[in-house]
Amino acid sequence: MPHPAVEPLSLTNRLGQPVVLGVKFLPGEHRDTLFVSAPRQQASSFFGKNAEPFLMQLMEQLPLVPERLSIIELRGDPENPEFWRWRAEWVGRSPMALRAEPVASNGSRSALQSLLEGRQHEGACHAGAPRRRQA
């Protein structure tokens, strides 16, 4: 079960099969945050295996600007998720060389949790002062 703060969005995986990904997009003043969550837990990262096609589709459906974008994958327990930060080398609007790393800092995890749950107010998060509205 994905995190309750994300909304289901229909996409196509790398094999061309229809799938649903949990998504929450929060535009900010300097950085935008895109939370993504797999529909159910799997042995490996569902998002990671499909990151390039997912991001290409998300670029078409949401007002994403690559140089402003922070991509955070939610894994594990929806009540206490693990946060994984995805980084990409962008060629225009195409993501290349995607890689993920766990968010290790307690402060960063706490800020992301607050942001995800809508408890973060404007300007309080180092991740770029995201606003609480959703696209």
mmCIF file of C-alpha atoms in Angstrom, residues 9-21 46 49-58 60-61:
data_model
loop_
_atom_site.group_PDB
_atom_site.id
_atom_site.type_symbol
_atom_site.label_atom_id
_atom_site.label_comp_id
_atom_site.label_asym_id
_atom_site.label_seq_id
_atom_site.Cartn_x
_atom_site.Cartn_y
_atom_site.Cartn_z
ATOM 1 C CA LEU A 9 -1.372 8.187 -11.347
ATOM 2 C CA SER A 10 -1.681 5.797 -14.303
ATOM 3 C CA LEU A 11 1.566 5.293 -16.216
ATOM 4 C CA THR A 12 3.183 2.659 -18.406
ATOM 5 C CA ASN A 13 6.169 0.627 -17.188
ATOM 6 C CA ARG A 14 9.290 -0.169 -19.231
ATOM 7 C CA LEU A 15 7.501 -3.173 -20.771
ATOM 8 C CA GLY A 16 4.567 -1.067 -21.941
ATOM 9 C CA GLN A 17 2.218 -2.443 -19.280
ATOM 10 C CA PRO A 18 -0.197 -0.122 -17.487
ATOM 11 C CA VAL A 19 0.715 0.507 -13.839
ATOM 12 C CA VAL A 20 -0.274 2.922 -11.098
ATOM 13 C CA LEU A 21 2.364 4.968 -9.299
ATOM 14 C CA PHE A 46 9.735 -0.677 -8.596
ATOM 15 C CA LYS A 49 13.447 -0.365 -12.580
ATOM 16 C CA ASN A 50 11.108 1.985 -14.440
ATOM 17 C CA ALA A 51 12.550 5.398 -13.551
ATOM 18 C CA GLU A 52 13.396 6.604 -17.064
ATOM 19 C CA PRO A 53 10.013 5.787 -18.674
ATOM 20 C CA PHE A 54 8.161 6.997 -15.559
ATOM 21 C CA LEU A 55 10.012 10.316 -15.504
ATOM 22 C CA MET A 56 9.480 10.833 -19.236
ATOM 23 C CA GLN A 57 5.722 10.365 -18.728
ATOM 24 C CA LEU A 58 5.690 12.532 -15.612
ATOM 25 C CA GLU A 60 4.503 15.249 -19.984
ATOM 26 C CA GLN A 61 1.815 15.183 -17.273
#
